[in-house]
């Protein structure tokens, strides 16, 4: 193990001897596999990688990664990574969380992690259900969702994670899905290269309690109608044969038929444009419904902003320059003393 | 500076100790006045003890009883243990302050009253039903009253300063301080130095304050208001160099010292809460020591961030008061499972829920020892005096690092804001300690076992970034050795036993229990913990001098107890435990040792007086004779 060095790591070597205990067919397997594939390409030493999770099915993830890891407590992983990154800024820290973990009990910590902008990669597994507690609705479940705890349908209005993250001034937000490993891989790479908190929302199928929640967006027959893959500098085009485009009428996105429009008229995706990212985040109805917008995937927004841990280290340096390296004897003595004897 | 002993009429009387209480509206600058007078006496060389007592509101309704802020100081040429039971002098800025505090003034004591705070409006606000000022109705005939038109004199003094009335009135506490400094024969220098530094960017404010301060002093000197002044000589204290120290500041310094003596970076995650916030404020000033302070979004994030820092190889510390500690409970259990060092500072305050935020209590002991889900033993230490916060915060860090476990450090509101002279140590006098970090040489057949233990059952600290030691930890029960998840029933029993024994082993690493005062055996042992120290010591000192068979032991290591603890307790006929709670240490002693300890319990948000403890001991001695 110890001889594994920079770049020499393989996906296989990132596996642990622990039996992976997700339900057969769980979308988590696909995510684990892509993460194990991508990490060796990043050129980071294994001993410098840490996976931190909260509680939930997704949060078992660290046990399956042969890196440093901590399975912490429900919702609090953002706080744990904040402390870790503050004292150990050189580590590559990955936070694994689910929609229950991060958007319900840990909602407070998540927004503060995002605004502070620690250089961390957050993988938010969204399956719109509570899996580990066996099938209650989650903060991302649709209104009216019938579950064990909501036999007459959920009354809760769901969170829109993209809007929430952008609202918290996240510096990077991207969406991908378990059933599109190629896209997921691309997004994981982009996120890992972003300096700052990279928020990746991954639509993940819970085949036991919420099977098929995203099938319209992942199945061959419907996928192209219901999804919109955005890429920096490219126009917004979708449809079975790329027959539709999206253009902006003021702040309002409208679907146009490509028979009557040219690509030049379309909205060109700009991941540095916060206003447009916010509009994109609101493409949030049911994409299967006639007239609704397709669900976007890809990097919505990416911004360079100083990272908290760098600012913190800098403050310590400035303090040392200004007041000199801490002298314990001087500190204990203080300014006003008197002597007896 | 005005020379001393030049008073035209007043005689100077030497006395051994003085207790003075400053009281007024929370906007009157009472805490500042008290602190300045304290610092002046400390620098002069008196032993002392203070008790600031203020309302929870930032600016409580002016002139009302609820808005009274107080600062009590007991200073002397003899050893001082408490802020004093009764006052010799009471300084009041208004009628409410008088009404709220007169009961603690000795018969024949001195009242220095700002008569401008005794007008019709103030009488109404203080609910004086007769509408007649107590300064005029004869009710104060048992006291020496010095009425001074403080507001008027201050305005007169600064009428040409160009300052507005608001700014002028803000300096009236300096007039009072000047008068008090005259009355107790102290120099103005420390206050002039303080004001000059505090307002160095506003010279006109410095001038105004100094002018008013001097005016107060000269007023005492030239008017015939007081016929007696008091002088308190320097205290006979052990030789050495001293400074004045407050509890929260001492806690912060203890943490920094521990960081320095262990070579571990200090990470402090906390969320503001009274009365713990000053620890954060103090630490934030010392980033040049490599201290990283993190003001988290809530209490849970505060403790979780400290755990993350400890996982990364730093000294993770979090602090709060009772309500915040309640929120941290789950994460403290996590730190216990991870077997990482974590220091949790609890500056206790009064009451359940929000309770009495600015008042003191010792009612979180059981919370610290037992307040978590599952079998979750956490070590607990407590400070006895403001300066002792330094020692015990340091000890909490040492034990947490040496035993890879969470440790509680209990302080309280009274220690946090109280002050005393501190014979500070030098760096070399403090013990050094190290984290037992795992290295690649700990690999066995290429495998690393994160929960492999030494003879004290302590695991090593394997920090991310160390080649070959990659491992996973978590809050789910784990197999000993490997740290892998385990639901095996026998393993869980084994791990519960192991963690309990691991914490119990800390007793081998703490000093034996000593007797603070009195003989090692006898009739009554007064056992204290935390901030009751001063009152107990003062009471036991009196009682032993009066010839009674009474001793005082003060326990600083509350979980686990020192190894000889039971033996110490069993050397006395009766154990009396005064606590500012309803009997928490007593419950622990009774259940642990089956010793029928007796309680003296008080939860009023204010500390014990010496008298209360003396009376209880005398009552017990009486019963023992019968």
JSON list of N, CA, C and O in Angstrom, two decimals, chain A residues 145-180:
[
{"chain": "A", "resi": 145, "resn": "UNK", "atom": "N", "xyz": [-46.27, 13.60, -2.63]},
{"chain": "A", "resi": 145, "resn": "UNK", "atom": "CA", "xyz": [-45.60, 12.30, -2.62]},
{"chain": "A", "resi": 145, "resn": "UNK", "atom": "C", "xyz": [-46.20, 11.39, -1.55]},
{"chain": "A", "resi": 145, "resn": "UNK", "atom": "O", "xyz": [-46.30, 11.78, -0.37]},
{"chain": "A", "resi": 146, "resn": "UNK", "atom": "N", "xyz": [-46.61, 10.21, -1.96]},
{"chain": "A", "resi": 146, "resn": "UNK", "atom": "CA", "xyz": [-47.18, 9.27, -1.00]},
{"chain": "A", "resi": 146, "resn": "UNK", "atom": "C", "xyz": [-46.06, 8.36, -0.48]},
{"chain": "A", "resi": 146, "resn": "UNK", "atom": "O", "xyz": [-45.40, 7.68, -1.26]},
{"chain": "A", "resi": 147, "resn": "UNK", "atom": "N", "xyz": [-45.84, 8.40, 0.82]},
{"chain": "A", "resi": 147, "resn": "UNK", "atom": "CA", "xyz": [-44.81, 7.54, 1.44]},
{"chain": "A", "resi": 147, "resn": "UNK", "atom": "C", "xyz": [-45.37, 7.04, 2.76]},
{"chain": "A", "resi": 147, "resn": "UNK", "atom": "O", "xyz": [-46.49, 7.37, 3.14]},
{"chain": "A", "resi": 148, "resn": "UNK", "atom": "N", "xyz": [-44.55, 6.27, 3.48]},
{"chain": "A", "resi": 148, "resn": "UNK", "atom": "CA", "xyz": [-44.98, 5.74, 4.78]},
{"chain": "A", "resi": 148, "resn": "UNK", "atom": "C", "xyz": [-45.36, 6.84, 5.76]},
{"chain": "A", "resi": 148, "resn": "UNK", "atom": "O", "xyz": [-46.25, 6.68, 6.57]},
{"chain": "A", "resi": 149, "resn": "UNK", "atom": "N", "xyz": [-44.64, 7.95, 5.69]},
{"chain": "A", "resi": 149, "resn": "UNK", "atom": "CA", "xyz": [-44.96, 9.03, 6.63]},
{"chain": "A", "resi": 149, "resn": "UNK", "atom": "C", "xyz": [-45.96, 10.03, 6.04]},
{"chain": "A", "resi": 149, "resn": "UNK", "atom": "O", "xyz": [-46.40, 10.93, 6.73]},
{"chain": "A", "resi": 150, "resn": "UNK", "atom": "N", "xyz": [-46.29, 9.85, 4.77]},
{"chain": "A", "resi": 150, "resn": "UNK", "atom": "CA", "xyz": [-47.26, 10.75, 4.13]},
{"chain": "A", "resi": 150, "resn": "UNK", "atom": "C", "xyz": [-48.27, 9.92, 3.33]},
{"chain": "A", "resi": 150, "resn": "UNK", "atom": "O", "xyz": [-48.33, 10.02, 2.10]},
{"chain": "A", "resi": 151, "resn": "UNK", "atom": "N", "xyz": [-49.08, 9.10, 4.03]},
{"chain": "A", "resi": 151, "resn": "UNK", "atom": "CA", "xyz": [-50.02, 8.24, 3.30]},
{"chain": "A", "resi": 151, "resn": "UNK", "atom": "C", "xyz": [-51.02, 9.03, 2.47]},
{"chain": "A", "resi": 151, "resn": "UNK", "atom": "O", "xyz": [-51.53, 8.52, 1.47]},
{"chain": "A", "resi": 152, "resn": "UNK", "atom": "N", "xyz": [-51.30, 10.28, 2.85]},
{"chain": "A", "resi": 152, "resn": "UNK", "atom": "CA", "xyz": [-52.24, 11.09, 2.07]},
{"chain": "A", "resi": 152, "resn": "UNK", "atom": "C", "xyz": [-51.50, 12.07, 1.16]},
{"chain": "A", "resi": 152, "resn": "UNK", "atom": "O", "xyz": [-52.10, 12.99, 0.61]},
{"chain": "A", "resi": 153, "resn": "UNK", "atom": "N", "xyz": [-50.23, 11.88, 1.03]},
{"chain": "A", "resi": 153, "resn": "UNK", "atom": "CA", "xyz": [-49.45, 12.77, 0.17]},
{"chain": "A", "resi": 153, "resn": "UNK", "atom": "C", "xyz": [-48.72, 13.82, 0.97]},
{"chain": "A", "resi": 153, "resn": "UNK", "atom": "O", "xyz": [-49.23, 14.33, 1.96]},
{"chain": "A", "resi": 154, "resn": "UNK", "atom": "N", "xyz": [-47.50, 14.13, 0.53]},
{"chain": "A", "resi": 154, "resn": "UNK", "atom": "CA", "xyz": [-46.69, 15.12, 1.24]},
{"chain": "A", "resi": 154, "resn": "UNK", "atom": "C", "xyz": [-47.23, 16.53, 1.00]},
{"chain": "A", "resi": 154, "resn": "UNK", "atom": "O", "xyz": [-47.63, 16.86, -0.12]},
{"chain": "A", "resi": 155, "resn": "UNK", "atom": "N", "xyz": [-47.20, 17.33, 2.04]},
{"chain": "A", "resi": 155, "resn": "UNK", "atom": "CA", "xyz": [-47.65, 18.73, 1.93]},
{"chain": "A", "resi": 155, "resn": "UNK", "atom": "C", "xyz": [-46.47, 19.67, 1.70]},
{"chain": "A", "resi": 155, "resn": "UNK", "atom": "O", "xyz": [-46.66, 20.85, 1.42]},
{"chain": "A", "resi": 156, "resn": "UNK", "atom": "N", "xyz": [-45.26, 19.13, 1.84]},
{"chain": "A", "resi": 156, "resn": "UNK", "atom": "CA", "xyz": [-44.07, 19.98, 1.76]},
{"chain": "A", "resi": 156, "resn": "UNK", "atom": "C", "xyz": [-43.77, 20.41, 0.33]},
{"chain": "A", "resi": 156, "resn": "UNK", "atom": "O", "xyz": [-43.76, 19.59, -0.58]},
{"chain": "A", "resi": 157, "resn": "UNK", "atom": "N", "xyz": [-43.45, 21.67, 0.19]},
{"chain": "A", "resi": 157, "resn": "UNK", "atom": "CA", "xyz": [-42.93, 22.14, -1.09]},
{"chain": "A", "resi": 157, "resn": "UNK", "atom": "C", "xyz": [-41.46, 21.71, -1.15]},
{"chain": "A", "resi": 157, "resn": "UNK", "atom": "O", "xyz": [-40.72, 21.93, -0.20]},
{"chain": "A", "resi": 158, "resn": "UNK", "atom": "N", "xyz": [-41.02, 21.10, -2.24]},
{"chain": "A", "resi": 158, "resn": "UNK", "atom": "CA", "xyz": [-39.66, 20.58, -2.27]},
{"chain": "A", "resi": 158, "resn": "UNK", "atom": "C", "xyz": [-38.60, 21.67, -2.43]},
{"chain": "A", "resi": 158, "resn": "UNK", "atom": "O", "xyz": [-38.86, 22.73, -3.01]},
{"chain": "A", "resi": 159, "resn": "UNK", "atom": "N", "xyz": [-37.41, 21.37, -1.93]},
{"chain": "A", "resi": 159, "resn": "UNK", "atom": "CA", "xyz": [-36.25, 22.20, -2.20]},
{"chain": "A", "resi": 159, "resn": "UNK", "atom": "C", "xyz": [-35.83, 22.02, -3.64]},
{"chain": "A", "resi": 159, "resn": "UNK", "atom": "O", "xyz": [-35.92, 20.92, -4.19]},
{"chain": "A", "resi": 160, "resn": "UNK", "atom": "N", "xyz": [-35.34, 23.10, -4.21]},
{"chain": "A", "resi": 160, "resn": "UNK", "atom": "CA", "xyz": [-34.69, 23.06, -5.50]},
{"chain": "A", "resi": 160, "resn": "UNK", "atom": "C", "xyz": [-33.20, 23.22, -5.20]},
{"chain": "A", "resi": 160, "resn": "UNK", "atom": "O", "xyz": [-32.73, 24.34, -4.93]},
{"chain": "A", "resi": 161, "resn": "UNK", "atom": "N", "xyz": [-32.44, 22.14, -5.18]},
{"chain": "A", "resi": 161, "resn": "UNK", "atom": "CA", "xyz": [-31.05, 22.23, -4.71]},
{"chain": "A", "resi": 161, "resn": "UNK", "atom": "C", "xyz": [-30.20, 23.22, -5.51]},
{"chain": "A", "resi": 161, "resn": "UNK", "atom": "O", "xyz": [-29.35, 23.90, -4.92]},
{"chain": "A", "resi": 162, "resn": "UNK", "atom": "N", "xyz": [-30.44, 23.31, -6.81]},
{"chain": "A", "resi": 162, "resn": "UNK", "atom": "CA", "xyz": [-29.64, 24.24, -7.62]},
{"chain": "A", "resi": 162, "resn": "UNK", "atom": "C", "xyz": [-29.88, 25.68, -7.17]},
{"chain": "A", "resi": 162, "resn": "UNK", "atom": "O", "xyz": [-28.94, 26.46, -6.95]},
{"chain": "A", "resi": 163, "resn": "UNK", "atom": "N", "xyz": [-31.16, 26.02, -6.99]},
{"chain": "A", "resi": 163, "resn": "UNK", "atom": "CA", "xyz": [-31.49, 27.39, -6.57]},
{"chain": "A", "resi": 163, "resn": "UNK", "atom": "C", "xyz": [-30.98, 27.65, -5.16]},
{"chain": "A", "resi": 163, "resn": "UNK", "atom": "O", "xyz": [-30.49, 28.75, -4.85]},
{"chain": "A", "resi": 164, "resn": "UNK", "atom": "N", "xyz": [-31.08, 26.63, -4.32]},
{"chain": "A", "resi": 164, "resn": "UNK", "atom": "CA", "xyz": [-30.60, 26.78, -2.93]},
{"chain": "A", "resi": 164, "resn": "UNK", "atom": "C", "xyz": [-29.09, 27.05, -2.92]},
{"chain": "A", "resi": 164, "resn": "UNK", "atom": "O", "xyz": [-28.62, 27.97, -2.23]},
{"chain": "A", "resi": 165, "resn": "UNK", "atom": "N", "xyz": [-28.35, 26.27, -3.69]},
{"chain": "A", "resi": 165, "resn": "UNK", "atom": "CA", "xyz": [-26.89, 26.41, -3.70]},
{"chain": "A", "resi": 165, "resn": "UNK", "atom": "C", "xyz": [-26.48, 27.76, -4.29]},
{"chain": "A", "resi": 165, "resn": "UNK", "atom": "O", "xyz": [-25.62, 28.45, -3.73]},
{"chain": "A", "resi": 166, "resn": "UNK", "atom": "N", "xyz": [-27.09, 28.13, -5.39]},
{"chain": "A", "resi": 166, "resn": "UNK", "atom": "CA", "xyz": [-26.74, 29.42, -5.99]},
{"chain": "A", "resi": 166, "resn": "UNK", "atom": "C", "xyz": [-27.16, 30.56, -5.06]},
{"chain": "A", "resi": 166, "resn": "UNK", "atom": "O", "xyz": [-26.47, 31.57, -4.93]},
{"chain": "A", "resi": 167, "resn": "UNK", "atom": "N", "xyz": [-28.28, 30.36, -4.38]},
{"chain": "A", "resi": 167, "resn": "UNK", "atom": "CA", "xyz": [-28.74, 31.37, -3.41]},
{"chain": "A", "resi": 167, "resn": "UNK", "atom": "C", "xyz": [-27.76, 31.54, -2.26]},
{"chain": "A", "resi": 167, "resn": "UNK", "atom": "O", "xyz": [-27.66, 32.60, -1.67]},
{"chain": "A", "resi": 168, "resn": "UNK", "atom": "N", "xyz": [-27.05, 30.45, -1.93]},
{"chain": "A", "resi": 168, "resn": "UNK", "atom": "CA", "xyz": [-26.06, 30.51, -0.85]},
{"chain": "A", "resi": 168, "resn": "UNK", "atom": "C", "xyz": [-24.69, 30.96, -1.37]},
{"chain": "A", "resi": 168, "resn": "UNK", "atom": "O", "xyz": [-23.69, 30.84, -0.68]},
{"chain": "A", "resi": 169, "resn": "UNK", "atom": "N", "xyz": [-24.67, 31.45, -2.61]},
{"chain": "A", "resi": 169, "resn": "UNK", "atom": "CA", "xyz": [-23.43, 31.93, -3.22]},
{"chain": "A", "resi": 169, "resn": "UNK", "atom": "C", "xyz": [-22.38, 30.84, -3.38]},
{"chain": "A", "resi": 169, "resn": "UNK", "atom": "O", "xyz": [-21.18, 31.07, -3.18]},
{"chain": "A", "resi": 170, "resn": "UNK", "atom": "N", "xyz": [-22.85, 29.68, -3.78]},
{"chain": "A", "resi": 170, "resn": "UNK", "atom": "CA", "xyz": [-21.93, 28.61, -4.13]},
{"chain": "A", "resi": 170, "resn": "UNK", "atom": "C", "xyz": [-21.07, 29.09, -5.30]},
{"chain": "A", "resi": 170, "resn": "UNK", "atom": "O", "xyz": [-21.56, 29.77, -6.20]},
{"chain": "A", "resi": 171, "resn": "UNK", "atom": "N", "xyz": [-19.79, 28.72, -5.32]},
{"chain": "A", "resi": 171, "resn": "UNK", "atom": "CA", "xyz": [-18.94, 29.15, -6.44]},
{"chain": "A", "resi": 171, "resn": "UNK", "atom": "C", "xyz": [-18.91, 28.14, -7.57]},
{"chain": "A", "resi": 171, "resn": "UNK", "atom": "O", "xyz": [-18.31, 28.38, -8.62]},
{"chain": "A", "resi": 172, "resn": "UNK", "atom": "N", "xyz": [-19.51, 26.97, -7.34]},
{"chain": "A", "resi": 172, "resn": "UNK", "atom": "CA", "xyz": [-19.57, 25.95, -8.40]},
{"chain": "A", "resi": 172, "resn": "UNK", "atom": "C", "xyz": [-20.79, 25.08, -8.16]},
{"chain": "A", "resi": 172, "resn": "UNK", "atom": "O", "xyz": [-20.95, 24.51, -7.08]},
{"chain": "A", "resi": 173, "resn": "UNK", "atom": "N", "xyz": [-21.63, 25.01, -9.17]},
{"chain": "A", "resi": 173, "resn": "UNK", "atom": "CA", "xyz": [-22.76, 24.09, -9.07]},
{"chain": "A", "resi": 173, "resn": "UNK", "atom": "C", "xyz": [-22.89, 23.34, -10.39]},
{"chain": "A", "resi": 173, "resn": "UNK", "atom": "O", "xyz": [-22.89, 23.94, -11.47]},
{"chain": "A", "resi": 174, "resn": "UNK", "atom": "N", "xyz": [-23.00, 22.00, -10.29]},
{"chain": "A", "resi": 174, "resn": "UNK", "atom": "CA", "xyz": [-23.21, 21.18, -11.48]},
{"chain": "A", "resi": 174, "resn": "UNK", "atom": "C", "xyz": [-24.20, 20.08, -11.15]},
{"chain": "A", "resi": 174, "resn": "UNK", "atom": "O", "xyz": [-24.33, 19.67, -9.99]},
{"chain": "A", "resi": 175, "resn": "UNK", "atom": "N", "xyz": [-24.91, 19.61, -12.16]},
{"chain": "A", "resi": 175, "resn": "UNK", "atom": "CA", "xyz": [-25.85, 18.50, -11.95]},
{"chain": "A", "resi": 175, "resn": "UNK", "atom": "C", "xyz": [-25.51, 17.39, -12.93]},
{"chain": "A", "resi": 175, "resn": "UNK", "atom": "O", "xyz": [-25.17, 17.63, -14.10]},
{"chain": "A", "resi": 176, "resn": "UNK", "atom": "N", "xyz": [-25.56, 16.16, -12.43]},
{"chain": "A", "resi": 176, "resn": "UNK", "atom": "CA", "xyz": [-25.34, 15.00, -13.29]},
{"chain": "A", "resi": 176, "resn": "UNK", "atom": "C", "xyz": [-26.23, 13.87, -12.77]},
{"chain": "A", "resi": 176, "resn": "UNK", "atom": "O", "xyz": [-27.07, 14.09, -11.89]},
{"chain": "A", "resi": 177, "resn": "UNK", "atom": "N", "xyz": [-26.07, 12.65, -13.33]},
{"chain": "A", "resi": 177, "resn": "UNK", "atom": "CA", "xyz": [-26.92, 11.55, -12.87]},
{"chain": "A", "resi": 177, "resn": "UNK", "atom": "C", "xyz": [-26.19, 10.21, -12.90]},
{"chain": "A", "resi": 177, "resn": "UNK", "atom": "O", "xyz": [-25.25, 10.02, -13.67]},
{"chain": "A", "resi": 178, "resn": "UNK", "atom": "N", "xyz": [-26.66, 9.31, -12.02]},
{"chain": "A", "resi": 178, "resn": "UNK", "atom": "CA", "xyz": [-26.00, 8.02, -11.87]},
{"chain": "A", "resi": 178, "resn": "UNK", "atom": "C", "xyz": [-26.01, 7.21, -13.16]},
{"chain": "A", "resi": 178, "resn": "UNK", "atom": "O", "xyz": [-25.09, 6.46, -13.44]},
{"chain": "A", "resi": 179, "resn": "UNK", "atom": "N", "xyz": [-27.09, 7.39, -13.98]},
{"chain": "A", "resi": 179, "resn": "UNK", "atom": "CA", "xyz": [-27.22, 6.53, -15.16]},
{"chain": "A", "resi": 179, "resn": "UNK", "atom": "C", "xyz": [-26.53, 7.11, -16.39]},
{"chain": "A", "resi": 179, "resn": "UNK", "atom": "O", "xyz": [-26.71, 6.62, -17.48]},
{"chain": "A", "resi": 180, "resn": "UNK", "atom": "N", "xyz": [-25.73, 8.15, -16.19]},
{"chain": "A", "resi": 180, "resn": "UNK", "atom": "CA", "xyz": [-24.94, 8.68, -17.30]},
{"chain": "A", "resi": 180, "resn": "UNK", "atom": "C", "xyz": [-23.48, 8.79, -16.85]},
{"chain": "A", "resi": 180, "resn": "UNK", "atom": "O", "xyz": [-22.96, 9.88, -16.59]}
]
